[in-house]
PDB file of C-alpha atoms in Angstrom:
ATOM      1  CA  UNK A   1      25.721  -6.017   5.322  1.00 61.00           C
ATOM      2  CA  UNK A   2      25.642  -9.819   5.496  1.00 72.00           C
ATOM      3  CA  UNK A   3      22.769  -9.536   7.965  1.00 69.00           C
ATOM      4  CA  UNK A   4      20.703  -7.426   5.549  1.00 72.00           C
ATOM      5  CA  UNK A   5      21.493  -9.707   2.610  1.00 78.00           C
ATOM      6  CA  UNK A   6      20.330 -12.722   4.601  1.00 83.00           C
ATOM      7  CA  UNK A   7      16.967 -11.092   5.273  1.00 81.00           C
ATOM      8  CA  UNK A   8      16.610 -10.035   1.622  1.00 81.00           C
ATOM      9  CA  UNK A   9      17.278 -13.638   0.624  1.00 83.00           C
ATOM     10  CA  UNK A  10      14.442 -14.758   2.921  1.00 84.00           C
ATOM     11  CA  UNK A  11      12.126 -12.292   1.167  1.00 83.00           C
ATOM     12  CA  UNK A  12      13.232 -13.624  -2.232  1.00 82.00           C
ATOM     13  CA  UNK A  13      12.434 -17.185  -1.127  1.00 82.00           C
ATOM     14  CA  UNK A  14       8.992 -16.096   0.090  1.00 84.00           C
ATOM     15  CA  UNK A  15       8.321 -14.070  -3.057  1.00 81.00           C
ATOM     16  CA  UNK A  16       7.035 -16.934  -5.292  1.00 80.00           C
ATOM     17  CA  UNK A  17       4.299 -17.682  -2.733  1.00 80.00           C
ATOM     18  CA  UNK A  18       3.284 -14.093  -1.991  1.00 78.00           C
ATOM     19  CA  UNK A  19       3.525 -12.612  -5.497  1.00 75.00           C
ATOM     20  CA  UNK A  20       0.508 -14.412  -6.994  1.00 74.00           C
ATOM     21  CA  UNK A  21      -1.662 -13.411  -4.035  1.00 76.00           C
ATOM     22  CA  UNK A  22      -0.597  -9.753  -4.123  1.00 74.00           C
ATOM     23  CA  UNK A  23       0.122  -9.003  -7.765  1.00 72.00           C
ATOM     24  CA  UNK A  24      -2.351 -11.288  -9.524  1.00 72.00           C
ATOM     25  CA  UNK A  25      -5.519  -9.320  -8.602  1.00 75.00           C
ATOM     26  CA  UNK A  26      -3.848  -6.141  -9.822  1.00 71.00           C
ATOM     27  CA  UNK A  27      -2.782  -7.781 -13.083  1.00 69.00           C
ATOM     28  CA  UNK A  28      -6.296  -9.147 -13.618  1.00 73.00           C
ATOM     29  CA  UNK A  29      -7.702  -5.646 -13.108  1.00 69.00           C
ATOM     30  CA  UNK A  30      -5.187  -4.282 -15.597  1.00 68.00           C
ATOM     31  CA  UNK A  31      -6.017  -7.004 -18.115  1.00 68.00           C
ATOM     32  CA  UNK A  32      -9.737  -6.264 -17.860  1.00 70.00           C
ATOM     33  CA  UNK A  33      -9.090  -2.519 -18.218  1.00 67.00           C
ATOM     34  CA  UNK A  34      -6.700  -2.607 -21.173  1.00 63.00           C
ATOM     35  CA  UNK A  35      -7.464  -5.994 -22.704  1.00 63.00           C
ATOM     36  CA  UNK A  36      -3.794  -6.984 -22.775  1.00 62.00           C
ATOM     37  CA  UNK A  37      -0.646  -7.333 -20.730  1.00 64.00           C
ATOM     38  CA  UNK A  38       2.828  -6.070 -21.646  1.00 70.00           C
ATOM     39  CA  UNK A  39       6.100  -7.324 -20.230  1.00 71.00           C
ATOM     40  CA  UNK A  40       6.866  -3.862 -18.826  1.00 75.00           C
ATOM     41  CA  UNK A  41       3.619  -3.811 -16.839  1.00 75.00           C
ATOM     42  CA  UNK A  42       4.187  -7.372 -15.660  1.00 75.00           C
ATOM     43  CA  UNK A  43       7.764  -6.586 -14.588  1.00 82.00           C
ATOM     44  CA  UNK A  44       6.805  -3.399 -12.754  1.00 83.00           C
ATOM     45  CA  UNK A  45       4.008  -5.111 -10.831  1.00 80.00           C
ATOM     46  CA  UNK A  46       6.114  -8.057  -9.689  1.00 83.00           C
ATOM     47  CA  UNK A  47       9.188  -5.953  -8.938  1.00 88.00           C
ATOM     48  CA  UNK A  48       6.991  -3.764  -6.720  1.00 89.00           C
ATOM     49  CA  UNK A  49       5.801  -6.829  -4.817  1.00 86.00           C
ATOM     50  CA  UNK A  50       9.380  -8.067  -4.395  1.00 88.00           C
ATOM     51  CA  UNK A  51      10.518  -4.661  -3.153  1.00 92.00           C
ATOM     52  CA  UNK A  52       7.598  -4.442  -0.696  1.00 90.00           C
ATOM     53  CA  UNK A  53       8.447  -7.875   0.705  1.00 90.00           C
ATOM     54  CA  UNK A  54      12.129  -6.995   1.082  1.00 90.00           C
ATOM     55  CA  UNK A  55      11.308  -3.692   2.824  1.00 92.00           C
ATOM     56  CA  UNK A  56       8.839  -5.355   5.199  1.00 91.00           C
ATOM     57  CA  UNK A  57      11.207  -8.191   6.042  1.00 90.00           C
ATOM     58  CA  UNK A  58      14.102  -5.784   6.637  1.00 89.00           C
ATOM     59  CA  UNK A  59      12.013  -3.760   9.083  1.00 89.00           C
ATOM     60  CA  UNK A  60      10.257  -6.596  10.920  1.00 88.00           C
ATOM     61  CA  UNK A  61      12.861  -9.366  10.989  1.00 86.00           C
ATOM     62  CA  UNK A  62      14.542 -10.950  12.812  1.00 85.00           C
ATOM     63  CA  UNK A  63      11.794 -11.767  15.285  1.00 87.00           C
ATOM     64  CA  UNK A  64      13.004 -12.368  18.838  1.00 89.00           C
ATOM     65  CA  UNK A  65      11.437 -14.919  21.160  1.00 89.00           C
ATOM     66  CA  UNK A  66       8.518 -13.851  23.322  1.00 89.00           C
ATOM     67  CA  UNK A  67      10.559 -14.627  26.438  1.00 91.00           C
ATOM     68  CA  UNK A  68      13.348 -12.311  25.305  1.00 91.00           C
ATOM     69  CA  UNK A  69      10.906  -9.504  24.640  1.00 91.00           C
ATOM     70  CA  UNK A  70       9.214  -9.991  28.037  1.00 89.00           C
ATOM     71  CA  UNK A  71      12.589  -9.458  29.718  1.00 90.00           C
ATOM     72  CA  UNK A  72      13.220  -6.160  27.933  1.00 89.00           C
ATOM     73  CA  UNK A  73      13.232  -3.123  30.206  1.00 86.00           C
ATOM     74  CA  UNK A  74      14.503  -0.354  27.914  1.00 85.00           C
ATOM     75  CA  UNK A  75      12.424   2.499  26.467  1.00 87.00           C
ATOM     76  CA  UNK A  76      10.018   1.730  23.668  1.00 89.00           C
ATOM     77  CA  UNK A  77       9.965   5.199  22.094  1.00 90.00           C
ATOM     78  CA  UNK A  78      12.454   7.878  21.067  1.00 89.00           C
ATOM     79  CA  UNK A  79      10.563  11.068  20.295  1.00 91.00           C
ATOM     80  CA  UNK A  80      13.391  13.634  20.049  1.00 91.00           C
ATOM     81  CA  UNK A  81      13.951  14.596  16.389  1.00 92.00           C
ATOM     82  CA  UNK A  82      17.478  14.439  14.942  1.00 91.00           C
ATOM     83  CA  UNK A  83      18.891  12.592  17.953  1.00 92.00           C
ATOM     84  CA  UNK A  84      21.267  10.877  15.509  1.00 91.00           C
ATOM     85  CA  UNK A  85      23.416  14.006  15.340  1.00 90.00           C
ATOM     86  CA  UNK A  86      23.310  14.394  19.108  1.00 89.00           C
ATOM     87  CA  UNK A  87      24.497  10.807  19.652  1.00 91.00           C
ATOM     88  CA  UNK A  88      26.918  10.588  16.714  1.00 90.00           C
ATOM     89  CA  UNK A  89      30.013  11.483  18.724  1.00 90.00           C
ATOM     90  CA  UNK A  90      29.082   9.222  21.624  1.00 89.00           C
ATOM     91  CA  UNK A  91      28.275   6.196  19.455  1.00 90.00           C
ATOM     92  CA  UNK A  92      31.072   6.474  16.852  1.00 91.00           C
ATOM     93  CA  UNK A  93      33.792   8.638  18.379  1.00 89.00           C
ATOM     94  CA  UNK A  94      33.293  11.240  15.646  1.00 90.00           C
ATOM     95  CA  UNK A  95      35.055  14.557  16.269  1.00 90.00           C
ATOM     96  CA  UNK A  96      34.633  17.425  13.833  1.00 85.00           C
ATOM     97  CA  UNK A  97      38.160  18.665  14.563  1.00 88.00           C
ATOM     98  CA  UNK A  98      39.689  15.193  14.083  1.00 90.00           C
ATOM     99  CA  UNK A  99      39.624  14.080  10.396  1.00 90.00           C
ATOM    100  CA  UNK A 100      40.954  10.670  11.425  1.00 91.00           C
ATOM    101  CA  UNK A 101      37.535   9.926  13.000  1.00 91.00           C
ATOM    102  CA  UNK A 102      35.551  10.622   9.826  1.00 90.00           C
ATOM    103  CA  UNK A 103      35.871   7.257   8.062  1.00 92.00           C
ATOM    104  CA  UNK A 104      35.417   5.092  11.182  1.00 90.00           C
ATOM    105  CA  UNK A 105      32.289   7.083  12.016  1.00 92.00           C
ATOM    106  CA  UNK A 106      30.973   6.848   8.453  1.00 91.00           C
ATOM    107  CA  UNK A 107      31.309   3.066   8.298  1.00 90.00           C
ATOM    108  CA  UNK A 108      30.122   2.427  11.842  1.00 91.00           C
ATOM    109  CA  UNK A 109      26.980   0.377  12.421  1.00 88.00           C
ATOM    110  CA  UNK A 110      25.325   3.448  13.957  1.00 91.00           C
ATOM    111  CA  UNK A 111      25.786   5.564  10.810  1.00 93.00           C
ATOM    112  CA  UNK A 112      25.011   2.743   8.379  1.00 90.00           C
ATOM    113  CA  UNK A 113      21.714   2.139  10.178  1.00 90.00           C
ATOM    114  CA  UNK A 114      20.867   5.823   9.758  1.00 93.00           C
ATOM    115  CA  UNK A 115      21.686   5.697   6.026  1.00 94.00           C
ATOM    116  CA  UNK A 116      19.786   2.432   5.632  1.00 92.00           C
ATOM    117  CA  UNK A 117      16.621   4.114   6.933  1.00 94.00           C
ATOM    118  CA  UNK A 118      16.956   6.732   4.179  1.00 96.00           C
ATOM    119  CA  UNK A 119      17.613   4.227   1.398  1.00 95.00           C
ATOM    120  CA  UNK A 120      14.853   1.854   2.526  1.00 94.00           C
ATOM    121  CA  UNK A 121      11.941   3.800   1.012  1.00 96.00           C
ATOM    122  CA  UNK A 122      13.730   5.472  -1.890  1.00 97.00           C
ATOM    123  CA  UNK A 123      12.368   2.841  -4.324  1.00 96.00           C
ATOM    124  CA  UNK A 124       8.874   3.625  -3.045  1.00 96.00           C
ATOM    125  CA  UNK A 125       9.346   7.222  -4.196  1.00 96.00           C
ATOM    126  CA  UNK A 126      10.282   5.880  -7.620  1.00 95.00           C
ATOM    127  CA  UNK A 127       7.186   3.698  -7.933  1.00 94.00           C
ATOM    128  CA  UNK A 128       4.887   6.448  -6.690  1.00 95.00           C
ATOM    129  CA  UNK A 129       6.154   8.908  -9.285  1.00 94.00           C
ATOM    130  CA  UNK A 130       6.808   6.696 -12.278  1.00 91.00           C
ATOM    131  CA  UNK A 131       4.209   3.960 -11.951  1.00 86.00           C
ATOM    132  CA  UNK A 132       1.381   5.504  -9.929  1.00 89.00           C
ATOM    133  CA  UNK A 133       1.940   9.083 -11.159  1.00 90.00           C
ATOM    134  CA  UNK A 134       1.542  10.663  -7.751  1.00 93.00           C
ATOM    135  CA  UNK A 135       2.273  14.316  -7.097  1.00 95.00           C
ATOM    136  CA  UNK A 136       5.185  15.131  -4.797  1.00 95.00           C
ATOM    137  CA  UNK A 137       3.096  15.979  -1.726  1.00 96.00           C
ATOM    138  CA  UNK A 138       0.988  12.863  -2.154  1.00 96.00           C
ATOM    139  CA  UNK A 139       4.120  10.703  -2.521  1.00 96.00           C
ATOM    140  CA  UNK A 140       5.703  12.195   0.604  1.00 97.00           C
ATOM    141  CA  UNK A 141       2.533  11.625   2.640  1.00 97.00           C
ATOM    142  CA  UNK A 142       2.248   8.027   1.434  1.00 97.00           C
ATOM    143  CA  UNK A 143       5.896   7.401   2.288  1.00 97.00           C
ATOM    144  CA  UNK A 144       5.342   8.862   5.751  1.00 97.00           C
ATOM    145  CA  UNK A 145       2.293   6.623   6.165  1.00 97.00           C
ATOM    146  CA  UNK A 146       4.252   3.507   5.197  1.00 96.00           C
ATOM    147  CA  UNK A 147       7.032   4.454   7.625  1.00 96.00           C
ATOM    148  CA  UNK A 148       4.473   5.062  10.373  1.00 96.00           C
ATOM    149  CA  UNK A 149       2.975   1.629   9.662  1.00 95.00           C
ATOM    150  CA  UNK A 150       6.389   0.039  10.153  1.00 94.00           C
ATOM    151  CA  UNK A 151       7.010   1.913  13.409  1.00 93.00           C
ATOM    152  CA  UNK A 152       3.560   1.124  14.831  1.00 94.00           C
ATOM    153  CA  UNK A 153       4.028  -2.535  13.925  1.00 92.00           C
ATOM    154  CA  UNK A 154       7.177  -2.609  16.039  1.00 91.00           C
ATOM    155  CA  UNK A 155       5.745  -0.464  18.838  1.00 91.00           C
ATOM    156  CA  UNK A 156       2.632  -2.628  19.144  1.00 91.00           C
ATOM    157  CA  UNK A 157       4.735  -5.766  19.544  1.00 91.00           C
ATOM    158  CA  UNK A 158       3.655  -7.044  16.135  1.00 90.00           C
ATOM    159  CA  UNK A 159       0.048  -6.115  16.942  1.00 89.00           C
ATOM    160  CA  UNK A 160      -0.104  -7.946  20.261  1.00 89.00           C
ATOM    161  CA  UNK A 161       1.996 -10.974  19.393  1.00 90.00           C
ATOM    162  CA  UNK A 162       4.621  -9.751  21.878  1.00 92.00           C
ATOM    163  CA  UNK A 163       3.880  -8.465  25.405  1.00 91.00           C
ATOM    164  CA  UNK A 164       5.596  -5.139  24.605  1.00 90.00           C
ATOM    165  CA  UNK A 165       7.412  -3.305  21.809  1.00 91.00           C
ATOM    166  CA  UNK A 166      10.260  -5.465  20.537  1.00 90.00           C
ATOM    167  CA  UNK A 167      11.966  -2.557  18.763  1.00 89.00           C
ATOM    168  CA  UNK A 168      12.281   1.155  19.409  1.00 89.00           C
ATOM    169  CA  UNK A 169       9.733   3.545  17.928  1.00 92.00           C
ATOM    170  CA  UNK A 170      12.150   6.221  16.705  1.00 92.00           C
ATOM    171  CA  UNK A 171      10.970   9.525  15.290  1.00 94.00           C
ATOM    172  CA  UNK A 172      14.279   9.772  13.431  1.00 94.00           C
ATOM    173  CA  UNK A 173      13.281   6.651  11.486  1.00 94.00           C
ATOM    174  CA  UNK A 174      10.108   8.421  10.364  1.00 95.00           C
ATOM    175  CA  UNK A 175      12.151  11.413   9.236  1.00 96.00           C
ATOM    176  CA  UNK A 176      14.752   9.305   7.424  1.00 96.00           C
ATOM    177  CA  UNK A 177      12.195   7.061   5.714  1.00 96.00           C
ATOM    178  CA  UNK A 178      10.164  10.049   4.524  1.00 97.00           C
ATOM    179  CA  UNK A 179      13.332  11.778   3.326  1.00 97.00           C
ATOM    180  CA  UNK A 180      14.243   8.629   1.406  1.00 97.00           C
ATOM    181  CA  UNK A 181      10.855   8.553  -0.320  1.00 97.00           C
ATOM    182  CA  UNK A 182      11.263  12.212  -1.245  1.00 97.00           C
ATOM    183  CA  UNK A 183      14.771  11.631  -2.643  1.00 97.00           C
ATOM    184  CA  UNK A 184      13.533   8.629  -4.608  1.00 96.00           C
ATOM    185  CA  UNK A 185      10.763  10.780  -6.061  1.00 97.00           C
ATOM    186  CA  UNK A 186      13.191  13.548  -7.063  1.00 96.00           C
ATOM    187  CA  UNK A 187      15.793  11.187  -8.547  1.00 95.00           C
ATOM    188  CA  UNK A 188      13.115   9.509 -10.661  1.00 94.00           C
ATOM    189  CA  UNK A 189      12.893  12.671 -12.775  1.00 91.00           C
ATOM    190  CA  UNK A 190      16.140  12.055 -14.704  1.00 92.00           C
ATOM    191  CA  UNK A 191      15.381   8.317 -14.913  1.00 89.00           C
ATOM    192  CA  UNK A 192      12.079   8.971 -16.653  1.00 87.00           C
ATOM    193  CA  UNK A 193      14.040  10.314 -19.628  1.00 85.00           C
ATOM    194  CA  UNK A 194      15.430   6.826 -20.333  1.00 86.00           C
ATOM    195  CA  UNK A 195      12.633   4.606 -18.986  1.00 84.00           C
ATOM    196  CA  UNK A 196       9.656   3.580 -21.157  1.00 79.00           C
ATOM    197  CA  UNK A 197       6.958   6.230 -21.107  1.00 77.00           C
ATOM    198  CA  UNK A 198       3.927   5.274 -19.020  1.00 70.00           C
ATOM    199  CA  UNK A 199       1.539   6.468 -21.706  1.00 70.00           C
ATOM    200  CA  UNK A 200       3.386   4.316 -24.212  1.00 73.00           C
ATOM    201  CA  UNK A 201       3.026   1.274 -21.948  1.00 67.00           C
ATOM    202  CA  UNK A 202      -0.726   1.895 -21.702  1.00 65.00           C
ATOM    203  CA  UNK A 203      -0.947   2.387 -25.470  1.00 68.00           C
ATOM    204  CA  UNK A 204       0.814  -0.921 -26.116  1.00 69.00           C
ATOM    205  CA  UNK A 205      -1.541  -2.639 -23.681  1.00 61.00           C
ATOM    206  CA  UNK A 206      -4.561  -1.294 -25.571  1.00 59.00           C
ATOM    207  CA  UNK A 207      -3.054  -2.351 -28.902  1.00 62.00           C
ATOM    208  CA  UNK A 208      -2.302  -5.803 -27.558  1.00 61.00           C
ATOM    209  CA  UNK A 209      -5.850  -6.075 -26.245  1.00 58.00           C
ATOM    210  CA  UNK A 210      -7.307  -5.421 -29.697  1.00 61.00           C
ATOM    211  CA  UNK A 211      -5.782  -8.647 -31.009  1.00 64.00           C
ATOM    212  CA  UNK A 212      -7.662 -11.691 -29.722  1.00 64.00           C
ATOM    213  CA  UNK A 213      -5.091 -14.483 -29.907  1.00 68.00           C
ATOM    214  CA  UNK A 214      -5.656 -18.228 -29.697  1.00 72.00           C
ATOM    215  CA  UNK A 215      -4.071 -18.174 -26.233  1.00 69.00           C
ATOM    216  CA  UNK A 216      -6.580 -15.608 -24.985  1.00 68.00           C
ATOM    217  CA  UNK A 217      -9.516 -17.534 -26.464  1.00 75.00           C
ATOM    218  CA  UNK A 218      -8.251 -20.763 -24.911  1.00 78.00           C
ATOM    219  CA  UNK A 219      -7.743 -19.151 -21.519  1.00 72.00           C
ATOM    220  CA  UNK A 220     -11.229 -17.627 -21.632  1.00 74.00           C
ATOM    221  CA  UNK A 221     -12.683 -21.022 -22.523  1.00 80.00           C
ATOM    222  CA  UNK A 222     -10.939 -22.684 -19.574  1.00 82.00           C
ATOM    223  CA  UNK A 223     -12.127 -19.987 -17.169  1.00 77.00           C
ATOM    224  CA  UNK A 224     -15.700 -20.333 -18.443  1.00 83.00           C
ATOM    225  CA  UNK A 225     -15.524 -24.106 -18.085  1.00 86.00           C
ATOM    226  CA  UNK A 226     -14.198 -23.754 -14.534  1.00 84.00           C
ATOM    227  CA  UNK A 227     -17.098 -21.558 -13.428  1.00 86.00           C
TER     228      UNK A 227
END
């Protein structure tokens, strides 16, 4: 857990530099479309960027040295689906007939890694349903695509930076990540009953855009002067 928190902290430190580059074009597009910007829209956009950074850092980091990767001799792919259940007993000592093995197996690194792969893309399912209004099939396919991007990044040795794959391409990771996106999509349903309605957010943006404030006039003047 400390390991994951350390990587998340690195993403948080990088966030102030990456957020303007990633979120600002989107916010400008939104401002031009609606004529205004609400706090809810601003928060959703920047929280999405922060989540994307954390997910990417958790998958990619830590980066080993090139020398360490060159010395690796293990397999680079694992293409047998649901191998987690096949290896559970071997890796954790889990025995179905021995209740005393349940908790140690549940809190083992092997099981926590499996659960982490499910949780990793659950927030993506939330954003796809609530913010981008995607249908379930579309959300599942996008989640699968994001997971595949992560796995190919590792398999390709960070797109040629390393002489070989520095982490295992595991089909179980694809399954778990996609399942997580699906669960996030489903669990968003009850949350939408208490979250601000998307149509209401758009309506407030339009209403805010109808009022040309001194700040907006001043900002427009400065932009015109710059160009």
